[in-house]
Coordinates of N, CA and C and ligand atoms in Angstrom, one line a residue:
M1 N 0.8 -1.2 0.0 CA 0.0 0.0 0.0 C 0.9 1.2 0.0
R2 N 0.6 2.2 -0.9 CA 1.3 3.4 -0.9 C 0.8 4.3 0.3
I3 N 1.7 5.2 0.8 CA 1.4 5.9 2.0 C 1.6 7.4 1.9
F4 N 1.6 7.9 0.6 CA 1.9 9.3 0.4 C 0.8 10.2 1.0
W5 N -0.4 9.7 1.1 CA -1.5 10.5 1.6 C -1.5 10.7 3.1
M6 N -0.7 9.9 3.8 CA -0.8 9.9 5.2 C -0.1 11.1 5.9
G7 N -0.6 11.5 7.0 CA 0.1 12.4 7.8 C 1.1 11.7 8.7
Q8 N 1.8 12.5 9.5 CA 2.9 11.9 10.3 C 2.3 11.0 11.4
A9 N 1.2 11.3 12.0 CA 0.6 10.5 13.1 C 0.2 9.1 12.5
E10 N -0.4 9.1 11.3 CA -0.8 7.8 10.7 C 0.4 7.0 10.4
R11 N 1.4 7.7 9.8 CA 2.6 6.9 9.4 C 3.3 6.3 10.7
N12 N 3.3 7.0 11.8 CA 3.9 6.4 13.0 C 3.1 5.3 13.5
L13 N 1.8 5.4 13.4 CA 1.0 4.3 14.0 C 1.2 3.0 13.3
M14 N 1.3 3.1 11.9 CA 1.4 1.8 11.2 C 2.9 1.4 11.0
A15 N 3.8 2.2 11.5 CA 5.2 1.9 11.2 C 5.7 0.8 12.2
D16 N 6.6 -0.1 11.6 CA 7.3 -1.1 12.5 C 8.5 -0.4 13.1
R17 N 9.0 -1.1 14.1 CA 10.2 -0.6 14.7 C 11.4 -0.9 13.8
I18 N 12.4 -0.2 14.0 CA 13.6 -0.3 13.1 C 14.8 -0.8 13.9
K19 N 15.5 -1.8 13.4 CA 16.7 -2.3 14.1 C 17.9 -1.5 13.8
L20 N 18.5 -0.9 14.8 CA 19.7 -0.1 14.7 C 20.9 -0.7 15.3
S21 N 22.1 -0.3 14.8 CA 23.3 -0.7 15.5 C 23.5 0.2 16.7
R22 N 24.2 -0.4 17.7 CA 24.4 0.4 19.0 C 25.9 0.8 19.0
Q23 N 26.1 1.9 19.6 CA 27.5 2.3 19.9 C 28.0 1.6 21.1
P24 N 29.3 1.5 21.4 CA 29.8 0.9 22.6 C 29.2 1.4 23.8
S25 N 28.7 2.6 23.9 CA 28.1 3.2 25.0 C 26.7 2.6 25.2
G26 N 26.2 1.9 24.2 CA 24.8 1.4 24.3 C 23.8 2.3 23.6
E27 N 24.2 3.5 23.2 CA 23.3 4.4 22.5 C 23.1 4.0 21.1
P28 N 22.0 4.3 20.5 CA 21.9 4.0 19.0 C 22.9 4.7 18.2
E29 N 23.3 4.0 17.1 CA 24.4 4.6 16.3 C 23.8 5.6 15.3
I30 N 23.5 6.8 15.9 CA 23.1 8.0 15.2 C 24.0 9.0 15.6
F31 N 24.8 9.6 14.7 CA 25.8 10.5 15.1 C 26.1 11.6 14.0
H32 N 26.7 12.6 14.4 CA 27.0 13.8 13.5 C 28.4 13.8 13.1
S33 N 28.7 13.8 11.8 CA 30.1 13.9 11.4 C 30.2 14.4 10.0
L34 N 31.2 14.0 9.2 CA 31.3 14.4 7.8 C 31.1 13.2 7.0
Q35 N 30.4 13.3 5.8 CA 30.3 12.2 4.9 C 31.8 11.8 4.5
G36 N 32.2 10.6 4.7 CA 33.6 10.3 4.5 C 33.9 9.7 3.1
E37 N 32.9 9.4 2.3 CA 33.1 8.7 1.1 C 32.2 9.2 0.0
G38 N 32.6 9.0 -1.3 CA 31.6 9.2 -2.4 C 31.4 10.6 -2.8
H39 N 30.3 10.7 -3.5 CA 29.9 12.0 -4.2 C 29.9 13.2 -3.3
N40 N 29.4 13.0 -2.1 CA 29.2 14.2 -1.2 C 30.3 14.2 -0.1
I41 N 31.4 13.6 -0.3 CA 32.5 13.6 0.7 C 32.7 15.0 1.3
G42 N 32.9 15.0 2.6 CA 33.1 16.3 3.3 C 31.9 17.0 3.8
T43 N 30.7 16.5 3.4 CA 29.5 17.2 3.7 C 29.1 16.9 5.2
P44 N 28.8 18.0 6.0 CA 28.3 17.7 7.4 C 27.1 16.9 7.3
T45 N 27.0 15.8 8.1 CA 26.0 14.8 7.9 C 25.6 14.1 9.2
V46 N 24.4 13.8 9.3 CA 23.9 12.9 10.4 C 23.9 11.4 9.8
F47 N 24.5 10.5 10.5 CA 24.5 9.1 10.1 C 23.5 8.3 11.0
L48 N 22.8 7.4 10.3 CA 21.9 6.5 11.0 C 22.4 5.1 10.5
R49 N 23.0 4.3 11.4 CA 23.5 3.0 11.0 C 22.5 1.9 11.5
L50 N 22.0 1.2 10.5 CA 21.1 0.1 10.8 C 21.8 -1.2 10.9
A51 N 21.1 -2.1 11.7 CA 21.7 -3.5 11.8 C 21.2 -4.4 10.7
L52 N 21.8 -5.5 10.6 CA 21.5 -6.6 9.7 C 22.1 -6.4 8.3
C53 N 22.5 -7.5 7.7 CA 23.0 -7.5 6.3 C 22.8 -8.8 5.7
N54 N 22.5 -8.8 4.4 CA 22.3 -10.1 3.6 C 23.5 -10.6 2.9
L55 N 24.7 -9.9 3.1 CA 25.9 -10.4 2.6 C 26.9 -10.7 3.7
T56 N 28.1 -11.2 3.4 CA 29.1 -11.6 4.4 C 30.5 -11.2 3.9
C57 N 30.8 -10.0 3.6 CA 32.0 -9.6 3.0 C 33.2 -9.9 3.9
S58 N 34.3 -10.4 3.4 CA 35.4 -10.8 4.3 C 36.0 -9.6 5.0
W59 N 36.1 -8.5 4.2 CA 36.8 -7.3 4.7 C 35.8 -6.3 5.4
C60 N 34.5 -6.7 5.6 CA 33.5 -5.8 6.1 C 34.0 -5.1 7.4
D61 N 33.9 -3.8 7.5 CA 34.4 -3.1 8.7 C 33.2 -2.8 9.7
T62 N 32.0 -3.4 9.4 CA 30.9 -3.2 10.3 C 30.3 -4.6 10.6
K63 N 31.1 -5.5 10.9 CA 30.6 -6.9 11.1 C 29.7 -6.9 12.4
Y64 N 29.9 -6.0 13.2 CA 29.0 -5.9 14.4 C 27.5 -5.7 14.1
T65 N 27.3 -5.4 12.8 CA 25.9 -5.2 12.4 C 25.2 -6.5 12.0
W66 N 26.0 -7.6 11.7 CA 25.4 -8.8 11.2 C 26.1 -10.1 11.6
D67 N 27.3 -10.1 12.0 CA 28.1 -11.3 12.2 C 27.9 -11.9 13.6
W68 N 26.8 -12.7 13.8 CA 26.4 -13.1 15.1 C 27.2 -14.3 15.6
A69 N 28.1 -14.8 14.8 CA 29.1 -15.8 15.3 C 30.1 -15.1 16.1
N70 N 30.4 -13.9 15.9 CA 31.5 -13.2 16.6 C 31.0 -12.0 17.4
F71 N 29.7 -11.6 17.2 CA 29.2 -10.4 18.0 C 27.8 -10.9 18.5
D72 N 27.5 -10.3 19.7 CA 26.2 -10.6 20.4 C 25.1 -9.7 19.9
P73 N 24.1 -10.1 19.3 CA 23.1 -9.2 18.8 C 22.4 -8.5 20.0
R74 N 22.3 -9.1 21.1 CA 21.7 -8.5 22.3 C 22.4 -7.2 22.7
R75 N 23.7 -7.2 22.4 CA 24.6 -6.1 22.8 C 24.7 -5.1 21.6
E76 N 24.6 -5.6 20.4 CA 24.9 -4.7 19.2 C 23.7 -4.1 18.6
V77 N 22.5 -4.6 18.9 CA 21.3 -4.2 18.2 C 20.2 -3.7 19.1
L78 N 19.5 -2.6 18.8 CA 18.3 -2.2 19.5 C 17.3 -1.8 18.5
S79 N 16.0 -1.8 18.9 CA 14.9 -1.5 18.1 C 14.3 -0.2 18.6
L80 N 14.1 0.7 17.7 CA 13.4 2.0 18.0 C 12.3 2.3 17.1
S81 N 11.4 3.1 17.5 CA 10.2 3.5 16.6 C 10.8 4.5 15.7
P82 N 10.1 4.6 14.5 CA 10.5 5.7 13.6 C 10.5 7.1 14.2
S83 N 9.5 7.3 15.0 CA 9.3 8.7 15.6 C 10.5 9.0 16.5
D84 N 10.9 8.0 17.3 CA 12.1 8.2 18.2 C 13.3 8.5 17.4
I85 N 13.5 7.7 16.3 CA 14.7 7.9 15.4 C 14.6 9.3 14.8
E86 N 13.5 9.7 14.3 CA 13.3 11.0 13.7 C 13.7 12.1 14.7
E87 N 13.2 12.0 15.9 CA 13.5 13.0 16.9 C 15.0 13.2 17.1
R88 N 15.7 12.0 17.2 CA 17.1 12.0 17.4 C 17.9 12.6 16.3
I89 N 17.4 12.3 15.0 CA 18.1 12.9 13.8 C 17.9 14.4 13.8
L90 N 16.7 14.8 14.0 CA 16.4 16.3 13.9 C 17.1 17.1 15.0
A91 N 17.4 16.5 16.1 CA 18.1 17.2 17.2 C 19.4 17.7 16.8
Y92 N 20.0 17.2 15.7 CA 21.3 17.7 15.2 C 21.2 18.9 14.4
D93 N 20.0 19.3 14.0 CA 19.7 20.5 13.1 C 20.7 20.4 11.9
C94 N 20.7 19.3 11.2 CA 21.6 19.1 10.1 C 20.7 18.7 8.9
A95 N 20.9 19.2 7.7 CA 20.0 19.0 6.6 C 20.4 17.8 5.7
H96 N 21.4 17.1 6.2 CA 22.0 16.0 5.4 C 22.0 14.7 6.2
L97 N 21.4 13.6 5.7 CA 21.3 12.4 6.4 C 21.9 11.2 5.5
V98 N 22.7 10.4 6.1 CA 23.1 9.2 5.4 C 22.6 8.0 6.2
I99 N 21.9 7.1 5.6 CA 21.4 5.9 6.2 C 22.3 4.8 5.7
T100 N 23.0 4.1 6.6 CA 24.0 3.1 6.3 C 23.8 1.9 7.1
G101 N 24.7 0.9 7.0 CA 24.5 -0.3 7.7 C 25.8 -1.0 8.0
G102 N 25.7 -2.4 7.9 CA 24.7 -3.3 7.4 C 24.1 -2.9 6.1
E103 N 23.0 -3.6 5.8 CA 22.2 -3.3 4.6 C 20.9 -2.7 4.9
P104 N 20.8 -1.4 4.8 CA 19.5 -0.7 5.2 C 18.3 -1.2 4.4
M105 N 18.5 -1.7 3.2 CA 17.3 -2.1 2.4 C 16.6 -3.3 2.9
M106 N 17.3 -4.1 3.8 CA 16.6 -5.2 4.4 C 15.4 -4.7 5.3
Q107 N 15.4 -3.5 5.6 CA 14.3 -2.9 6.5 C 13.6 -1.8 5.8
Q108 N 13.5 -1.9 4.4 CA 13.0 -0.7 3.7 C 11.5 -0.5 4.0
D109 N 10.7 -1.5 4.3 CA 9.3 -1.3 4.6 C 9.1 -0.5 5.8
A110 N 9.9 -0.8 6.8 CA 9.8 -0.1 8.1 C 10.4 1.3 8.0
L111 N 11.4 1.4 7.1 CA 12.2 2.6 6.9 C 11.4 3.7 6.1
A112 N 10.6 3.3 5.2 CA 10.0 4.2 4.2 C 9.2 5.3 4.9
P113 N 8.3 5.1 5.9 CA 7.6 6.2 6.6 C 8.6 7.2 7.2
L114 N 9.7 6.8 7.8 CA 10.7 7.7 8.3 C 11.3 8.5 7.2
V115 N 11.7 7.9 6.2 CA 12.4 8.6 5.1 C 11.4 9.6 4.4
L116 N 10.2 9.2 4.2 CA 9.2 10.1 3.7 C 9.0 11.3 4.6
S117 N 8.9 11.1 5.9 CA 8.7 12.2 6.8 C 9.9 13.2 6.8
L118 N 11.1 12.6 6.8 CA 12.3 13.5 6.8 C 12.5 14.2 5.5
K119 N 12.0 13.6 4.4 CA 12.1 14.3 3.1 C 11.1 15.5 3.2
D120 N 9.9 15.3 3.7 CA 8.9 16.4 3.9 C 9.5 17.5 4.7
R121 N 10.4 17.2 5.6 CA 11.1 18.2 6.4 C 12.3 18.9 5.7
G122 N 12.5 18.5 4.5 CA 13.6 19.1 3.7 C 15.0 18.5 3.8
L123 N 15.1 17.3 4.4 CA 16.4 16.7 4.5 C 16.8 16.1 3.1
F124 N 18.1 16.2 2.8 CA 18.7 15.4 1.7 C 19.1 14.1 2.3
I125 N 18.6 13.0 1.7 CA 18.8 11.7 2.3 C 19.6 10.8 1.3
E126 N 20.7 10.3 1.8 CA 21.5 9.3 1.0 C 21.3 7.9 1.7
V127 N 21.1 6.9 0.9 CA 21.1 5.5 1.4 C 22.2 4.7 0.8
E128 N 23.0 4.1 1.7 CA 24.1 3.2 1.2 C 23.6 1.8 1.1
T129 N 23.8 1.2 0.0 CA 23.3 -0.2 -0.2 C 24.3 -1.0 -1.0
N130 N 24.2 -2.3 -0.8 CA 25.1 -3.2 -1.6 C 24.4 -3.6 -2.9
G131 N 23.2 -3.0 -3.2 CA 22.6 -3.2 -4.5 C 22.1 -4.5 -4.8
T132 N 21.6 -5.2 -3.8 CA 21.0 -6.6 -4.1 C 19.5 -6.6 -3.8
I133 N 18.9 -5.5 -3.3 CA 17.5 -5.4 -3.0 C 17.0 -4.1 -3.7
A134 N 15.9 -4.3 -4.5 CA 15.4 -3.2 -5.3 C 14.6 -2.3 -4.4
P135 N 14.6 -1.0 -4.6 CA 13.8 -0.1 -3.8 C 12.4 -0.1 -4.1
S136 N 11.6 0.0 -3.0 CA 10.1 0.1 -3.2 C 9.8 1.4 -3.8
A137 N 8.5 1.6 -4.2 CA 8.1 2.9 -4.9 C 8.3 4.0 -3.9
D138 N 7.9 3.8 -2.6 CA 8.1 4.9 -1.6 C 9.5 5.3 -1.4
M139 N 10.4 4.3 -1.3 CA 11.8 4.6 -1.1 C 12.4 5.3 -2.3
A140 N 12.0 4.8 -3.5 CA 12.6 5.4 -4.7 C 12.2 6.9 -4.8
C141 N 11.0 7.2 -4.3 CA 10.5 8.5 -4.3 C 11.2 9.4 -3.3
A142 N 11.4 8.9 -2.1 CA 11.9 9.7 -1.0 C 13.4 9.9 -0.9
V143 N 14.1 8.9 -1.4 CA 15.6 9.0 -1.3 C 16.2 10.0 -2.3
S144 N 17.1 10.8 -1.8 CA 17.7 11.8 -2.7 C 18.8 11.3 -3.5
Q145 N 19.6 10.3 -2.9 CA 20.8 9.8 -3.6 C 21.0 8.4 -3.1
W146 N 21.3 7.5 -4.0 CA 21.7 6.1 -3.7 C 23.2 5.9 -3.8
N147 N 23.8 5.4 -2.8 CA 25.2 5.1 -2.9 C 25.3 3.5 -3.0
V148 N 25.3 3.1 -4.2 CA 25.2 1.6 -4.5 C 26.7 1.1 -4.5
S149 N 27.0 0.1 -3.6 CA 28.3 -0.4 -3.6 C 28.3 -1.9 -3.9
P150 N 28.2 -2.3 -5.2 CA 28.2 -3.7 -5.5 C 29.5 -4.4 -5.1
K151 N 29.4 -5.6 -4.6 CA 30.6 -6.3 -4.1 C 31.2 -7.1 -5.3
L152 N 32.6 -7.1 -5.2 CA 33.3 -7.8 -6.3 C 33.8 -9.1 -5.7
T153 N 34.6 -9.9 -6.5 CA 35.1 -11.2 -6.0 C 35.9 -11.0 -4.8
N154 N 36.6 -9.8 -4.6 CA 37.5 -9.6 -3.5 C 36.7 -9.6 -2.1
S155 N 35.4 -9.6 -2.2 CA 34.6 -9.6 -1.0 C 34.5 -11.0 -0.4
G156 N 34.8 -12.0 -1.2 CA 34.6 -13.4 -0.8 C 33.2 -13.9 -0.8
V157 N 32.3 -13.1 -1.3 CA 30.9 -13.5 -1.4 C 30.6 -14.1 -2.8
D158 N 29.9 -15.2 -2.9 CA 29.8 -15.8 -4.3 C 28.9 -14.9 -5.1
S159 N 29.1 -15.0 -6.5 CA 28.5 -14.0 -7.4 C 27.0 -14.1 -7.4
A160 N 26.4 -15.3 -7.2 CA 25.0 -15.4 -7.2 C 24.3 -14.6 -6.1
R161 N 25.0 -14.4 -5.0 CA 24.4 -13.6 -3.9 C 24.7 -12.1 -4.1
R162 N 25.8 -11.7 -4.6 CA 26.2 -10.3 -4.6 C 25.8 -9.6 -5.9
E163 N 25.5 -10.4 -7.0 CA 25.1 -9.7 -8.3 C 23.7 -10.2 -8.6
V164 N 22.8 -9.3 -8.4 CA 21.3 -9.5 -8.8 C 21.0 -8.7 -10.0
P165 N 21.0 -9.3 -11.2 CA 20.9 -8.5 -12.4 C 19.7 -7.5 -12.4
D166 N 18.5 -7.9 -12.0 CA 17.4 -7.0 -12.1 C 17.6 -5.8 -11.2
V167 N 18.2 -6.0 -10.1 CA 18.5 -4.9 -9.2 C 19.6 -4.0 -9.7
F168 N 20.6 -4.6 -10.3 CA 21.6 -3.8 -10.9 C 21.0 -2.8 -12.0
R169 N 20.2 -3.4 -12.8 CA 19.6 -2.6 -13.9 C 18.7 -1.5 -13.4
T170 N 17.9 -1.9 -12.3 CA 17.1 -0.8 -11.7 C 17.9 0.4 -11.2
F171 N 19.0 0.1 -10.5 CA 19.8 1.2 -10.0 C 20.5 1.9 -11.2
A172 N 20.9 1.2 -12.2 CA 21.6 1.8 -13.3 C 20.7 2.8 -14.0
N173 N 19.4 2.6 -13.9 CA 18.4 3.5 -14.5 C 18.0 4.6 -13.6
I174 N 18.4 4.7 -12.4 CA 18.1 5.8 -11.5 C 19.2 6.8 -11.5
E175 N 18.9 8.0 -12.0 CA 20.0 9.0 -12.2 C 20.7 9.4 -10.9
E176 N 19.9 9.2 -9.8 CA 20.5 9.6 -8.5 C 21.3 8.5 -7.8
A177 N 21.6 7.4 -8.6 CA 22.3 6.3 -8.0 C 23.8 6.4 -8.5
H178 N 24.7 6.4 -7.5 CA 26.1 6.4 -7.8 C 26.7 5.0 -7.4
F179 N 27.5 4.4 -8.2 CA 28.1 3.1 -8.0 C 29.5 3.2 -7.5
K180 N 29.7 2.8 -6.3 CA 31.0 2.9 -5.6 C 31.6 1.5 -5.5
F181 N 32.7 1.3 -6.1 CA 33.4 -0.1 -6.1 C 34.6 0.0 -5.2
V182 N 34.7 -1.0 -4.3 CA 35.8 -1.1 -3.3 C 36.9 -1.9 -4.0
M183 N 38.1 -1.3 -4.1 CA 39.2 -1.9 -4.9 C 40.3 -2.4 -3.9
S184 N 40.5 -3.7 -4.0 CA 41.5 -4.3 -3.2 C 42.9 -4.5 -3.9
Q185 N 42.8 -4.7 -5.2 CA 44.0 -4.8 -6.0 C 43.7 -4.3 -7.4
P186 N 44.8 -3.8 -8.1 CA 44.6 -3.2 -9.5 C 43.8 -4.1 -10.4
S187 N 43.9 -5.4 -10.3 CA 43.2 -6.3 -11.3 C 41.7 -6.2 -11.1
D188 N 41.2 -5.7 -10.0 CA 39.8 -5.5 -9.7 C 39.1 -4.7 -10.8
I189 N 39.9 -3.9 -11.5 CA 39.3 -3.0 -12.5 C 38.7 -3.8 -13.7
D190 N 39.2 -5.0 -14.0 CA 38.6 -5.8 -15.0 C 37.2 -6.2 -14.7
E191 N 36.9 -6.5 -13.4 CA 35.6 -6.9 -13.0 C 34.7 -5.6 -13.0
V192 N 35.2 -4.5 -12.6 CA 34.4 -3.3 -12.6 C 34.0 -2.9 -14.1
L193 N 34.9 -3.0 -15.0 CA 34.6 -2.7 -16.4 C 33.6 -3.6 -17.0
T194 N 33.7 -4.9 -16.6 CA 32.7 -5.9 -17.0 C 31.3 -5.5 -16.5
L195 N 31.2 -5.2 -15.3 CA 29.9 -4.8 -14.7 C 29.3 -3.5 -15.3
V196 N 30.2 -2.5 -15.4 CA 29.8 -1.3 -16.0 C 29.2 -1.5 -17.4
D197 N 29.9 -2.3 -18.2 CA 29.5 -2.6 -19.5 C 28.2 -3.5 -19.5
R198 N 28.1 -4.5 -18.7 CA 27.0 -5.4 -18.6 C 25.7 -4.7 -18.3
Y199 N 25.8 -3.7 -17.4 CA 24.5 -3.0 -16.9 C 24.4 -1.6 -17.4
A200 N 25.3 -1.2 -18.4 CA 25.2 0.1 -19.0 C 25.2 1.2 -18.0
I201 N 26.1 1.1 -17.0 CA 26.2 2.2 -16.0 C 26.9 3.4 -16.5
P202 N 26.3 4.6 -16.5 CA 27.1 5.7 -17.0 C 28.4 6.0 -16.2
K203 N 29.4 6.2 -17.0 CA 30.8 6.4 -16.3 C 30.8 7.5 -15.2
Q204 N 30.0 8.5 -15.5 CA 30.1 9.6 -14.5 C 29.4 9.3 -13.2
R205 N 28.8 8.1 -13.2 CA 28.2 7.7 -11.9 C 29.0 6.5 -11.3
V206 N 30.2 6.3 -11.7 CA 31.0 5.2 -11.2 C 32.2 5.9 -10.3
I207 N 32.3 5.3 -9.1 CA 33.3 5.8 -8.2 C 34.2 4.6 -7.7
L208 N 35.5 4.8 -7.7 CA 36.4 3.8 -7.2 C 37.0 4.2 -5.9
M209 N 37.1 3.3 -4.9 CA 37.6 3.7 -3.6 C 38.5 2.6 -3.1
P210 N 39.7 3.0 -2.6 CA 40.6 1.9 -2.0 C 40.0 1.3 -0.8
Q211 N 40.2 -0.1 -0.7 CA 39.8 -0.8 0.5 C 40.8 -0.6 1.6
G212 N 40.4 -0.5 2.8 CA 41.3 -0.4 3.9 C 40.7 0.3 5.1
T213 N 41.2 -0.1 6.3 CA 40.7 0.5 7.5 C 41.9 1.2 8.3
T214 N 43.0 1.4 7.6 CA 44.1 2.2 8.3 C 44.5 3.3 7.3
Q215 N 45.1 4.3 7.9 CA 45.5 5.5 7.1 C 46.6 5.0 6.1
K216 N 47.5 4.1 6.5 CA 48.5 3.6 5.6 C 47.9 2.9 4.4
A217 N 46.9 2.0 4.7 CA 46.3 1.2 3.6 C 45.6 2.2 2.6
I218 N 44.9 3.2 3.1 CA 44.2 4.1 2.3 C 45.1 4.9 1.4
E219 N 46.2 5.4 2.1 CA 47.2 6.2 1.3 C 47.8 5.4 0.2
E220 N 48.2 4.2 0.5 CA 48.9 3.3 -0.5 C 47.9 3.0 -1.6
G221 N 46.7 2.6 -1.2 CA 45.7 2.2 -2.2 C 45.3 3.4 -3.1
S222 N 45.3 4.6 -2.5 CA 44.8 5.7 -3.3 C 45.7 6.0 -4.5
L223 N 47.0 5.7 -4.5 CA 47.8 6.0 -5.6 C 47.4 5.2 -6.8
W224 N 47.3 3.9 -6.7 CA 46.9 3.1 -7.9 C 45.4 3.3 -8.3
V225 N 44.6 3.5 -7.3 CA 43.1 3.7 -7.6 C 42.9 5.0 -8.3
A226 N 43.7 6.0 -7.9 CA 43.6 7.3 -8.6 C 44.0 7.2 -10.0
A227 N 45.1 6.4 -10.2 CA 45.6 6.3 -11.6 C 44.5 5.6 -12.5
L228 N 43.9 4.6 -11.9 CA 42.8 3.9 -12.6 C 41.6 4.8 -12.9
C229 N 41.3 5.6 -12.0 CA 40.2 6.6 -12.2 C 40.5 7.5 -13.4
T230 N 41.8 8.0 -13.4 CA 42.2 8.9 -14.4 C 42.1 8.2 -15.8
K231 N 42.6 7.0 -15.8 CA 42.6 6.3 -17.1 C 41.2 5.9 -17.6
H232 N 40.3 5.6 -16.7 CA 39.0 5.1 -17.2 C 37.9 6.1 -17.0
A233 N 38.2 7.3 -16.6 CA 37.2 8.4 -16.5 C 36.2 8.1 -15.4
F234 N 36.6 7.5 -14.3 CA 35.8 7.3 -13.2 C 36.1 8.3 -12.1
R235 N 35.2 8.5 -11.2 CA 35.5 9.4 -10.0 C 36.2 8.7 -9.0
F236 N 37.1 9.4 -8.2 CA 37.9 8.8 -7.1 C 37.3 9.2 -5.8
T237 N 37.3 8.3 -4.9 CA 37.0 8.8 -3.5 C 38.0 8.1 -2.5
T238 N 38.4 8.9 -1.5 CA 39.2 8.3 -0.4 C 38.2 7.9 0.7
R239 N 38.7 7.5 1.8 CA 37.8 7.3 3.0 C 38.3 8.3 4.0
L240 N 37.6 9.5 4.0 CA 38.0 10.6 4.8 C 38.0 10.3 6.3
H241 N 37.0 9.6 6.7 CA 36.9 9.3 8.1 C 38.0 8.4 8.7
I242 N 38.5 7.5 7.8 CA 39.7 6.7 8.2 C 40.9 7.6 8.3
L243 N 41.1 8.5 7.3 CA 42.3 9.4 7.4 C 42.2 10.3 8.6
L244 N 41.0 10.8 8.9 CA 40.9 11.7 10.0 C 41.0 11.1 11.4
W245 N 40.2 10.0 11.5 CA 40.0 9.4 12.9 C 40.4 7.9 13.0
G246 N 40.8 7.3 11.9 CA 41.1 5.9 12.0 C 39.8 5.1 12.0
D247 N 39.9 3.8 12.3 CA 38.7 2.9 12.2 C 37.9 3.0 13.5
K248 N 37.2 4.1 13.8 CA 36.6 4.3 15.0 C 35.1 4.4 14.9
R249 N 34.4 3.7 15.7 CA 32.9 3.7 15.6 C 32.4 5.1 16.0
G250 N 31.3 5.5 15.3 CA 30.6 6.7 15.7 C 31.3 8.0 15.2
Q251 N 32.2 7.8 14.1 CA 32.9 8.9 13.5 C 32.6 8.9 12.0
Ligands
SF4_301 S1 27.4 -5.6 2.2 FE1 28.4 -4.0 3.4 S2 27.7 -4.3 5.5 FE2 27.2 -6.2 4.3 S3 28.9 -7.5 4.7 FE3 29.4 -6.4 2.8 S4 30.6 -4.6 3.5 FE4 29.6 -5.5 5.3

């Protein structure tokens, strides 16, 4: 059912609770910082980090959102109502929101009323996704920018799980979708070029980013990734939050 006609009270009444990641303090992982990656790097931003993911990338730096063999979900996850989350986001008085994870699209039905409400309030909303779940009509309408990060072989996830052709095509046809590829070694470019060609992704919406969770790894990876971006006319992004603060939660 579409819910554009609803007011805030009706949306809240029908909305499910949303599973969020928790900071070590126990507080929900909603924090104010700078967007550290991609098209809007450097923009003052509120981050909302959701729990759960449908993939299992070997180098994932947020395993506490999904890896229940090594993390305790009772400690790492909490559920809040959309109205509670909205209040916490608006308290920062910041016009830019990034919803990240985990994989936020696993909860898109519960998320849609919150995103619609925040859009009504004038926020610019980015959603970070691994590109395996297609957006609902409500999400497609409300989200300002999609940061689609399809996983490559270097993730260790088998191709049938990480490459969903219909979803790839859907995002390739959305002008507000940027495709960010995490590069572990120079040979990853062959896989990127194959995917860009296979799904007709416009080059100006392709971003390459070095993989790494230390300043040294990002600096070293940046040199060859930047050279590949120059050669193939893709955009380059660093991981600004790693360079500024290291691999620290809540930054
Ligand atoms: S898709 Fe993202 S959150 Fe999920 S396992 Fe991979 S890197 Fe981690």
